[in-house]
XYZ file of N, CA and C in Angstrom:
708
model
N 13.198 6.739 8.396
C 12.420 6.208 7.264
C 11.055 6.885 7.226
N 10.603 7.202 6.012
C 9.324 7.869 5.836
C 8.250 6.863 5.405
N 7.015 7.226 5.654
C 5.879 6.378 5.278
C 4.831 7.227 4.562
N 4.017 6.569 3.747
C 2.984 7.297 3.010
C 1.771 6.410 2.771
N 0.614 7.058 2.703
C -0.656 6.361 2.490
C -1.406 7.022 1.342
N -1.781 6.238 0.359
C -2.649 6.716 -0.718
C -4.094 6.499 -0.293
N -4.817 7.586 -0.152
C -6.200 7.512 0.313
C -7.069 8.507 -0.443
N -6.827 8.605 -1.754
C -7.500 9.622 -2.556
C -8.702 9.091 -3.326
N -9.025 7.803 -3.162
C -10.195 7.243 -3.843
C -11.490 7.625 -3.137
N -12.598 7.397 -3.801
C -13.900 7.759 -3.247
C -14.525 6.650 -2.401
N -14.043 5.423 -2.541
C -14.685 4.316 -1.837
C -16.111 4.120 -2.301
N -16.343 4.329 -3.601
C -17.704 4.337 -4.139
C -18.414 2.999 -3.978
N -17.679 1.900 -4.093
C -18.326 0.589 -3.965
C -18.851 0.376 -2.557
N -18.080 0.784 -1.567
C -18.544 0.663 -0.184
C -19.793 1.500 0.044
N -19.786 2.727 -0.447
C -20.926 3.625 -0.246
C -22.179 3.099 -0.945
N -22.006 2.560 -2.151
C -23.143 2.017 -2.890
C -23.740 0.807 -2.186
N -22.906 0.105 -1.418
C -23.364 -1.100 -0.720
C -23.885 -0.788 0.682
N -23.982 0.501 1.006
C -24.606 0.883 2.266
C -23.679 1.304 3.382
N -22.380 1.432 3.123
C -21.456 1.897 4.156
C -21.822 3.315 4.576
N -21.730 3.601 5.864
C -22.121 4.912 6.383
C -20.920 5.828 6.599
N -19.712 5.312 6.471
C -18.501 6.104 6.647
C -17.663 6.088 5.362
N -16.914 7.149 5.108
C -15.943 7.091 4.007
C -14.949 5.964 4.265
N -14.425 5.360 3.211
C -13.541 4.205 3.379
C -12.426 4.426 4.403
N -11.669 5.534 4.377
C -10.570 5.685 5.339
C -11.023 5.689 6.798
N -12.292 6.043 7.029
C -12.809 6.114 8.399
C -13.581 4.864 8.797
N -13.538 3.839 7.960
C -14.174 2.560 8.289
C -13.593 2.012 9.585
N -14.452 1.508 10.443
C -14.004 0.931 11.702
C -13.678 -0.550 11.534
N -12.509 -0.932 12.015
C -12.104 -2.336 12.053
C -11.863 -2.700 13.497
N -12.763 -3.497 14.049
C -12.700 -3.838 15.478
C -12.603 -2.590 16.341
N -13.357 -1.553 15.954
C -13.434 -0.328 16.746
C -12.349 0.694 16.472
N -11.433 0.393 15.550
C -10.332 1.308 15.238
C -10.504 1.847 13.825
N -10.382 3.158 13.655
C -10.497 3.766 12.338
C -9.368 3.261 11.437
N -9.716 2.830 10.234
C -8.768 2.153 9.346
C -7.516 2.987 9.072
N -7.674 4.259 8.743
C -6.500 5.061 8.417
C -5.668 5.362 9.661
N -6.304 5.499 10.807
C -5.548 5.727 12.033
C -4.745 4.485 12.409
N -5.329 3.324 12.188
C -4.602 2.076 12.456
C -3.296 2.044 11.667
N -3.365 2.363 10.371
C -2.177 2.365 9.539
C -1.131 3.348 10.056
N -1.570 4.558 10.327
C -0.648 5.607 10.762
C 0.050 5.219 12.052
N -0.684 4.661 12.988
C -0.076 4.290 14.275
C 0.864 3.093 14.127
N 0.575 2.189 13.204
C 1.502 1.095 12.922
C 2.804 1.668 12.354
N 2.688 2.646 11.480
C 3.879 3.263 10.901
C 4.715 3.952 11.976
N 4.064 4.670 12.855
C 4.780 5.354 13.937
C 5.499 4.324 14.813
N 4.834 3.209 15.087
C 5.432 2.159 15.911
C 6.629 1.508 15.229
N 6.721 1.651 13.902
C 7.830 1.084 13.153
C 8.832 2.150 12.701
N 8.940 3.199 13.509
C 10.009 4.168 13.328
C 9.795 5.240 12.290
N 8.571 5.574 11.975
C 8.318 6.616 10.977
C 8.821 7.973 11.464
N 9.641 8.624 10.652
C 10.021 10.004 10.948
C 8.908 10.959 10.540
N 8.107 10.521 9.562
C 6.942 11.285 9.122
C 6.010 10.359 8.368
N 4.750 10.732 8.310
C 3.748 9.987 7.539
C 3.021 10.975 6.645
N 3.025 10.718 5.342
C 2.333 11.568 4.380
C 1.083 10.842 3.881
N -0.011 11.576 3.802
C -1.284 11.002 3.347
C -1.877 11.903 2.278
N -2.391 11.310 1.210
C -3.108 12.083 0.208
C -4.575 11.689 0.216
N -5.448 12.688 0.248
C -6.897 12.478 0.188
C -7.470 13.379 -0.906
N -8.659 13.062 -1.363
C -9.276 13.857 -2.426
C -9.903 15.129 -1.853
N -10.176 16.072 -2.721
C -10.778 17.340 -2.303
C -12.173 17.140 -1.723
N -12.808 16.036 -2.104
C -14.170 15.784 -1.641
C -14.212 15.147 -0.249
N -13.051 14.855 0.317
C -12.995 14.104 1.574
C -12.943 15.023 2.795
N -13.940 15.848 2.959
C -13.921 16.811 4.062
C -13.957 16.129 5.429
N -14.711 15.052 5.530
C -14.797 14.337 6.809
C -13.457 13.690 7.164
N -12.808 13.118 6.157
C -11.495 12.512 6.372
C -10.464 13.588 6.698
N -10.545 14.716 6.009
C -9.629 15.820 6.256
C -9.718 16.302 7.700
N -10.937 16.438 8.195
C -11.120 16.889 9.581
C -10.547 15.880 10.566
N -10.724 14.598 10.283
C -10.198 13.565 11.176
C -8.673 13.599 11.202
N -8.053 13.714 10.023
C -6.598 13.750 9.970
C -6.047 15.003 10.629
N -6.761 16.105 10.495
C -6.339 17.346 11.156
C -6.275 17.151 12.670
N -7.203 16.383 13.219
C -7.183 16.123 14.662
C -5.974 15.266 15.036
N -5.583 14.350 14.161
C -4.416 13.511 14.435
C -3.113 14.301 14.340
N -3.106 15.332 13.503
C -1.896 16.135 13.331
C -1.453 16.818 14.622
N -2.363 16.954 15.553
C -2.034 17.612 16.814
C -1.078 16.769 17.656
N -1.024 15.450 17.380
C -0.166 14.571 18.185
C 0.799 13.724 17.383
N 0.650 13.679 16.055
C 1.474 12.788 15.240
C 2.167 13.553 14.111
N 3.354 13.084 13.677
C 4.083 13.741 12.569
C 3.440 13.411 11.225
N 2.361 14.090 10.927
C 1.499 13.750 9.800
C 1.395 14.919 8.818
N 1.672 14.643 7.536
C 1.494 15.622 6.462
C 0.323 15.176 5.591
N -0.576 16.095 5.282
C -1.767 15.752 4.505
C -1.780 16.563 3.214
N -1.882 15.856 2.092
C -2.024 16.480 0.778
C -3.473 16.300 0.347
N -4.124 17.390 -0.025
C -5.522 17.340 -0.465
C -5.567 17.622 -1.962
N -5.794 16.573 -2.740
C -5.853 16.734 -4.194
C -6.533 15.531 -4.816
N -7.423 15.773 -5.740
C -8.077 14.694 -6.475
C -7.193 14.312 -7.659
N -6.900 13.033 -7.797
C -5.990 12.558 -8.843
C -6.666 11.489 -9.700
N -6.167 11.278 -10.922
C -6.788 10.288 -11.818
C -6.417 8.845 -11.535
N -5.370 8.606 -10.748
C -4.953 7.224 -10.486
C -4.095 7.164 -9.233
N -3.890 5.952 -8.733
C -3.053 5.773 -7.549
C -1.610 6.188 -7.823
N -1.124 5.972 -9.031
C 0.241 6.365 -9.364
C 0.386 7.880 -9.322
N -0.632 8.594 -9.779
C -0.601 10.057 -9.710
C -0.687 10.538 -8.262
N -1.424 9.814 -7.435
C -1.457 10.151 -6.010
C -0.072 9.993 -5.396
N 0.605 8.913 -5.742
C 1.974 8.679 -5.294
C 2.873 9.837 -5.735
N 2.706 10.257 -6.970
C 3.516 11.357 -7.507
C 3.300 12.647 -6.708
N 2.086 12.888 -6.268
C 1.803 14.079 -5.462
C 2.474 13.996 -4.087
N 2.658 12.781 -3.599
C 3.314 12.587 -2.303
C 4.834 12.631 -2.403
N 5.361 12.464 -3.610
C 6.796 12.310 -3.806
C 7.646 13.407 -3.154
N 7.269 14.693 -3.242
C 8.105 15.718 -2.613
C 8.283 15.523 -1.104
N 7.325 14.864 -0.467
C 7.405 14.625 0.971
C 8.238 13.388 1.303
N 8.609 12.618 0.282
C 9.339 11.373 0.497
C 10.805 11.472 0.077
N 11.187 12.562 -0.535
C 12.538 12.707 -1.058
C 13.585 12.636 0.050
N 14.739 12.079 -0.304
C 15.879 12.100 0.593
C 15.940 11.000 1.627
N 15.025 10.040 1.576
C 15.041 8.967 2.570
C 14.360 7.735 1.983
N 14.670 6.572 2.552
C 13.912 5.375 2.207
C 12.478 5.553 2.680
N 11.548 4.863 2.013
C 10.156 5.044 2.401
C 9.346 3.782 2.172
N 8.206 3.730 2.839
C 7.229 2.655 2.672
C 5.899 3.288 2.281
N 5.297 2.765 1.242
C 4.044 3.299 0.709
C 3.002 2.197 0.638
N 1.756 2.540 0.956
C 0.661 1.591 0.775
C -0.643 2.361 0.579
N -1.699 1.622 0.276
C -3.017 2.232 0.164
C -3.763 2.085 1.487
N -4.776 2.901 1.673
C -5.426 2.998 2.976
C -6.135 1.717 3.392
N -6.569 0.906 2.432
C -7.373 -0.270 2.764
C -6.568 -1.563 2.762
N -5.248 -1.468 2.836
C -4.412 -2.663 2.885
C -4.365 -3.195 4.313
N -4.808 -4.446 4.488
C -4.932 -5.040 5.817
C -3.927 -6.179 5.957
N -3.116 -6.108 7.020
C -2.052 -7.083 7.237
C -1.839 -7.256 8.731
N -1.104 -8.293 9.089
C -0.738 -8.523 10.483
C 0.427 -7.614 10.858
N 0.330 -6.950 11.996
C 1.373 -6.019 12.419
C 2.715 -6.708 12.591
N 2.720 -7.914 13.110
C 3.984 -8.621 13.332
C 4.703 -8.897 12.017
N 3.943 -9.273 11.000
C 4.546 -9.519 9.696
C 5.068 -8.227 9.086
N 4.323 -7.157 9.278
C 4.745 -5.867 8.736
C 6.050 -5.406 9.383
N 6.169 -5.548 10.695
C 7.385 -5.137 11.401
C 8.595 -5.932 10.912
N 8.409 -7.238 10.704
C 9.500 -8.074 10.195
C 9.886 -7.648 8.780
N 8.905 -7.275 7.984
C 9.126 -6.791 6.607
C 9.970 -5.512 6.608
N 9.617 -4.575 7.463
C 10.358 -3.317 7.538
C 11.804 -3.577 7.974
N 11.991 -4.419 8.956
C 13.347 -4.727 9.431
C 14.175 -5.398 8.334
N 13.554 -6.279 7.564
C 14.264 -6.956 6.483
C 14.708 -5.958 5.419
N 13.847 -5.029 5.076
C 14.195 -4.008 4.090
C 15.335 -3.129 4.590
N 15.244 -2.697 5.833
C 16.271 -1.815 6.380
C 17.633 -2.506 6.479
N 17.630 -3.823 6.627
C 18.881 -4.568 6.746
C 19.456 -4.968 5.390
N 18.707 -4.718 4.314
C 19.113 -5.187 2.992
C 19.830 -4.092 2.196
N 20.414 -4.513 1.074
C 21.016 -3.581 0.121
C 20.179 -3.482 -1.156
N 19.047 -4.154 -1.184
C 18.200 -4.167 -2.383
C 17.576 -2.797 -2.620
N 17.161 -2.560 -3.872
C 16.510 -1.297 -4.218
C 15.104 -1.201 -3.667
N 14.465 -2.345 -3.453
C 13.109 -2.328 -2.950
C 12.666 -3.672 -2.424
N 11.805 -3.645 -1.450
C 11.142 -4.844 -0.933
C 9.645 -4.669 -1.202
N 9.084 -5.608 -1.954
C 7.673 -5.527 -2.330
C 6.901 -6.635 -1.609
N 5.903 -6.247 -0.825
C 5.095 -7.237 -0.121
C 4.304 -8.064 -1.126
N 4.314 -9.378 -0.929
C 3.553 -10.285 -1.788
C 2.829 -11.296 -0.906
N 1.869 -11.981 -1.486
C 1.148 -13.034 -0.777
C 0.688 -14.086 -1.777
N 0.559 -15.318 -1.309
C -0.002 -16.357 -2.179
C -1.490 -16.551 -1.911
N -2.050 -15.700 -1.051
C -3.493 -15.694 -0.804
C -4.120 -14.729 -1.811
N -4.914 -15.248 -2.723
C -5.470 -14.422 -3.799
C -6.952 -14.173 -3.559
N -7.262 -12.946 -3.202
C -8.648 -12.536 -2.967
C -8.858 -11.148 -3.551
N -8.272 -10.930 -4.717
C -8.287 -9.628 -5.378
C -9.033 -9.763 -6.695
N -9.826 -8.745 -7.032
C -10.593 -8.805 -8.267
C -9.692 -8.726 -9.509
N -8.611 -7.951 -9.411
C -7.666 -7.820 -10.520
C -6.249 -7.928 -9.969
N -5.827 -9.138 -9.604
C -4.506 -9.295 -8.997
C -3.376 -8.978 -9.965
N -2.268 -8.502 -9.388
C -1.048 -8.297 -10.144
C -0.094 -9.413 -9.754
N 0.192 -10.304 -10.688
C 1.023 -11.469 -10.410
C 2.504 -11.086 -10.421
N 3.270 -11.766 -9.576
C 4.684 -11.467 -9.415
C 5.504 -12.717 -9.715
N 6.404 -12.613 -10.677
C 7.313 -13.727 -10.959
C 8.642 -13.468 -10.255
N 9.236 -14.536 -9.734
C 10.462 -14.399 -8.959
C 11.504 -15.412 -9.412
N 12.763 -15.060 -9.159
C 13.856 -15.969 -9.454
C 14.590 -16.322 -8.180
N 15.892 -16.352 -8.250
C 16.727 -16.713 -7.108
C 16.549 -15.738 -5.952
N 16.466 -16.268 -4.735
C 16.366 -15.438 -3.525
C 15.170 -14.485 -3.563
N 14.101 -14.929 -4.222
C 12.871 -14.138 -4.327
C 13.087 -12.798 -5.024
N 14.132 -12.701 -5.857
C 14.315 -11.505 -6.680
C 13.176 -11.442 -7.699
N 12.571 -10.277 -7.847
C 11.425 -10.129 -8.743
C 11.907 -10.001 -10.184
N 11.357 -10.839 -11.059
C 11.712 -10.809 -12.476
C 10.634 -10.155 -13.333
N 9.444 -9.973 -12.767
C 8.397 -9.326 -13.543
C 7.087 -9.208 -12.792
N 6.256 -8.282 -13.267
C 4.886 -8.115 -12.784
C 3.961 -8.369 -13.967
N 2.860 -9.106 -13.728
C 2.025 -9.563 -14.839
C 0.539 -9.391 -14.508
N -0.206 -8.904 -15.488
C -1.650 -8.743 -15.303
C -2.369 -10.089 -15.314
N -1.786 -11.056 -16.005
C -2.365 -12.397 -16.071
C -1.415 -13.394 -15.412
N -1.961 -14.483 -14.916
C -1.157 -15.484 -14.219
C -0.138 -16.105 -15.165
N 1.087 -16.203 -14.685
C 2.145 -16.892 -15.405
C 2.382 -18.241 -14.722
N 2.978 -19.160 -15.450
C 3.186 -20.496 -14.889
C 4.023 -20.479 -13.612
N 4.973 -19.570 -13.535
C 5.893 -19.562 -12.402
C 5.507 -18.546 -11.338
N 4.296 -17.994 -11.407
C 3.869 -16.962 -10.461
C 3.175 -17.596 -9.258
N 3.886 -17.683 -8.160
C 3.292 -18.178 -6.924
C 2.579 -17.068 -6.174
N 3.038 -15.821 -6.362
C 2.561 -14.710 -5.541
C 1.854 -13.637 -6.371
N 1.085 -12.813 -5.645
C 0.544 -11.588 -6.207
C 1.040 -10.419 -5.365
N 0.988 -9.228 -5.932
C 1.407 -8.036 -5.208
C 0.454 -7.761 -4.049
N 1.034 -7.428 -2.894
C 0.218 -7.116 -1.721
C -0.072 -5.637 -1.551
N 0.493 -4.790 -2.427
C 0.203 -3.369 -2.360
C 0.932 -2.613 -1.259
N 2.060 -3.152 -0.809
C 2.918 -2.464 0.157
C 4.306 -2.422 -0.459
N 4.886 -1.215 -0.526
C 6.138 -1.035 -1.241
C 7.158 -0.315 -0.365
N 8.325 -0.919 -0.167
C 9.458 -0.262 0.480
C 10.496 0.028 -0.593
N 10.869 1.299 -0.760
C 11.725 1.695 -1.869
C 12.779 2.718 -1.443
N 13.838 2.800 -2.238
C 14.875 3.806 -2.045
C 14.491 5.099 -2.789
N 15.139 6.214 -2.433
C 14.764 7.505 -3.028
C 14.858 7.567 -4.549
N 15.787 6.818 -5.173
C 15.946 6.909 -6.625
C 14.677 6.514 -7.365
N 13.834 5.709 -6.733
C 12.607 5.248 -7.391
C 11.680 6.406 -7.739
N 11.826 7.522 -7.040
C 10.979 8.690 -7.324
C 11.301 9.291 -8.686
N 12.549 9.153 -9.143
C 12.903 9.611 -10.486
C 12.210 8.763 -11.546
N 12.136 7.466 -11.302
C 11.430 6.579 -12.229
C 9.939 6.899 -12.222
N 9.407 7.186 -11.053
C 7.999 7.582 -10.954
C 7.725 8.834 -11.780
N 8.582 9.847 -11.647
C 8.399 11.094 -12.394
C 8.434 10.840 -13.894
N 9.337 9.954 -14.327
C 9.422 9.626 -15.754
C 8.157 8.929 -16.239
N 7.583 8.082 -15.385
C 6.326 7.397 -15.741
C 5.208 8.410 -15.960
N 5.109 9.378 -15.080
C 4.068 10.399 -15.200
C 4.277 11.230 -16.455
N 5.527 11.585 -16.733
C 5.837 12.374 -17.929
C 5.459 11.624 -19.210
N 5.550 10.303 -19.165
C 5.199 9.482 -20.325
C 3.688 9.264 -20.457
N 2.923 9.780 -19.505
C 1.474 9.617 -19.551
C 0.978 8.309 -18.998
N 1.820 7.617 -18.258
C 1.423 6.336 -17.668
C 0.554 6.562 -16.436
N -0.173 5.549 -16.036
C -0.992 5.609 -14.824
C -1.042 4.219 -14.196
N -1.548 4.146 -12.989
C -1.704 2.926 -12.210
C -0.369 2.480 -11.610
N -0.438 2.088 -10.331
C 0.758 1.662 -9.616
C 1.409 0.441 -10.252
N 0.617 -0.443 -10.835
C 1.192 -1.649 -11.433
C 2.117 -1.310 -12.596
N 1.815 -0.239 -13.309
C 2.684 0.144 -14.420
C 3.988 0.750 -13.914
N 3.936 1.445 -12.788
C 5.161 1.925 -12.150
C 6.028 0.747 -11.715
N 5.405 -0.280 -11.146
C 6.156 -1.457 -10.710
C 6.811 -2.162 -11.899
N 6.069 -2.265 -12.983
C 6.635 -2.880 -14.184
C 7.818 -2.062 -14.703
N 7.715 -0.749 -14.596
C 8.795 0.108 -15.065
C 10.039 -0.031 -14.191
N 9.854 -0.228 -12.901
C 10.998 -0.481 -12.026
C 11.794 -1.693 -12.513
N 11.078 -2.761 -12.877
C 11.747 -3.962 -13.378
C 12.444 -3.674 -14.700
N 11.773 -2.947 -15.582
C 12.371 -2.624 -16.884
C 13.646 -1.797 -16.729
N 13.681 -0.975 -15.690
C 14.850 -0.131 -15.448
C 15.946 -0.855 -14.676
N 15.721 -2.123 -14.374
C 16.761 -2.928 -13.740
C 16.847 -2.809 -12.237
N 15.805 -2.322 -11.585
C 15.813 -2.200 -10.127
C 15.892 -3.586 -9.484
N 16.684 -3.674 -8.429
C 16.835 -4.924 -7.681
C 15.717 -4.994 -6.649
N 14.666 -5.716 -6.985
C 13.477 -5.798 -6.144
C 13.340 -7.196 -5.554
N 13.020 -7.247 -4.272
C 12.859 -8.514 -3.571
C 11.391 -8.689 -3.174
N 10.834 -9.864 -3.426
C 9.476 -10.186 -2.985
C 9.529 -10.656 -1.532
N 8.714 -10.037 -0.683
C 8.684 -10.418 0.727
C 7.304 -11.006 1.031
N 7.216 -12.318 1.279
C 5.903 -12.960 1.454
C 5.237 -12.655 2.808
N 3.981 -12.289 2.740
C 3.087 -12.219 3.889
C 2.132 -13.414 3.785
N 1.661 -13.921 4.924
C 0.715 -15.029 4.860
C -0.587 -14.606 4.192
N -1.022 -13.394 4.498
C -2.271 -12.905 3.909
C -2.280 -11.384 3.942
N -2.750 -10.783 2.851
C -2.996 -9.343 2.786
C -4.371 -9.163 2.167
N -5.207 -8.369 2.807
C -6.571 -8.145 2.339
C -6.771 -6.695 1.908
N -7.715 -6.476 1.015
C -8.183 -5.137 0.661
C -9.645 -5.013 1.066
N -10.041 -3.831 1.498
C -11.433 -3.590 1.852
C -12.088 -2.812 0.710
N -12.706 -3.540 -0.212
C -13.364 -2.929 -1.367
C -14.881 -3.003 -1.274
N -15.390 -3.989 -0.508
C -16.816 -4.198 -0.390
C -17.206 -4.272 1.084
N -18.471 -4.056 1.370
C -18.948 -4.086 2.756
C -18.625 -5.430 3.403
N -18.766 -6.511 2.649
C -18.468 -7.827 3.194
C -17.012 -8.007 3.585
N -16.133 -7.190 3.000
C -14.713 -7.284 3.325
C -14.403 -6.766 4.727
N -15.281 -5.938 5.275
C -15.032 -5.364 6.603
C -15.016 -6.462 7.660
N -16.045 -7.304 7.657
C -16.104 -8.399 8.626
C -14.957 -9.381 8.411
N -14.611 -9.620 7.149
C -13.495 -10.507 6.835
C -12.189 -9.957 7.420
N -11.979 -8.646 7.261
C -10.773 -8.011 7.791
C -10.752 -8.055 9.314
N -11.905 -7.859 9.928
C -11.972 -7.888 11.395
C -11.643 -9.277 11.926
N -12.148 -10.306 11.262
C -11.836 -11.679 11.692
C -10.349 -11.966 11.542
N -9.784 -11.515 10.442
C -8.366 -11.732 10.199
C -7.499 -11.049 11.251
N -7.809 -9.799 11.551
C -7.008 -9.048 12.516
C -7.158 -9.565 13.940
N -8.305 -10.143 14.222
C -8.533 -10.673 15.573
C -8.053 -12.116 15.711
N -7.567 -12.690 14.596
C -7.067 -14.070 14.649
C -8.150 -15.116 14.659
N -9.360 -14.765 14.248
C -10.473 -15.686 14.294
C -10.769 -16.376 12.972
N -9.994 -16.077 11.946
C -10.263 -16.742 10.663
C -9.160 -17.730 10.356
N -9.404 -18.562 9.382
C -8.393 -19.492 8.893
C -7.573 -18.747 7.839
N -6.314 -19.136 7.672
C -5.461 -18.459 6.691
C -5.944 -18.735 5.275
N -6.612 -19.829 5.058
C -7.096 -20.129 3.708
C -8.598 -20.418 3.773
């Protein structure tokens, strides 16, 4: 199984708020954020890990180059207009195998992630999408579900039957890359629109609940993420 990380954003909000490191190199309890992700992926059977960073990320590029000496890591350097376009740039490295994709600032419990990967690998579904009922996102993507947590839709606004929001972690089969390519050809952007297109195309997607998934968008989120990972915060 292959893994991929979208890390092509500038982290401008963090920098404006006084962060001294680029977002991917943010320290969480002494561990570099992007390295934490990569090592979790390796621990969960990654045959390879693909990462995309922007052309302006020279410091991040140098750090990843040092990791390449010991880990099966592919790095794509390209500035893109959206996360969906970043995914599209990674697609050639993901062909021919099931894969898991996430963004660099997605924070989760390792035990929950391992159980999620095992559930996907044991299933026949087209995709397992991480979800959570903990909402701490500025622009959440709501997820409606039916029987057996089958996903019936993704929504920009809350629906009456939406218990969960998207957690930004996606396990998918190779055919999904064809749908991604079609989205790009149509001029679409943003990962949420790709997810909506998967549903429109009839993909069998399962929502997999995590107790909590955090994003690091602001300086204050760093301490919040550290407390969560160390088990020192409350779930709600």
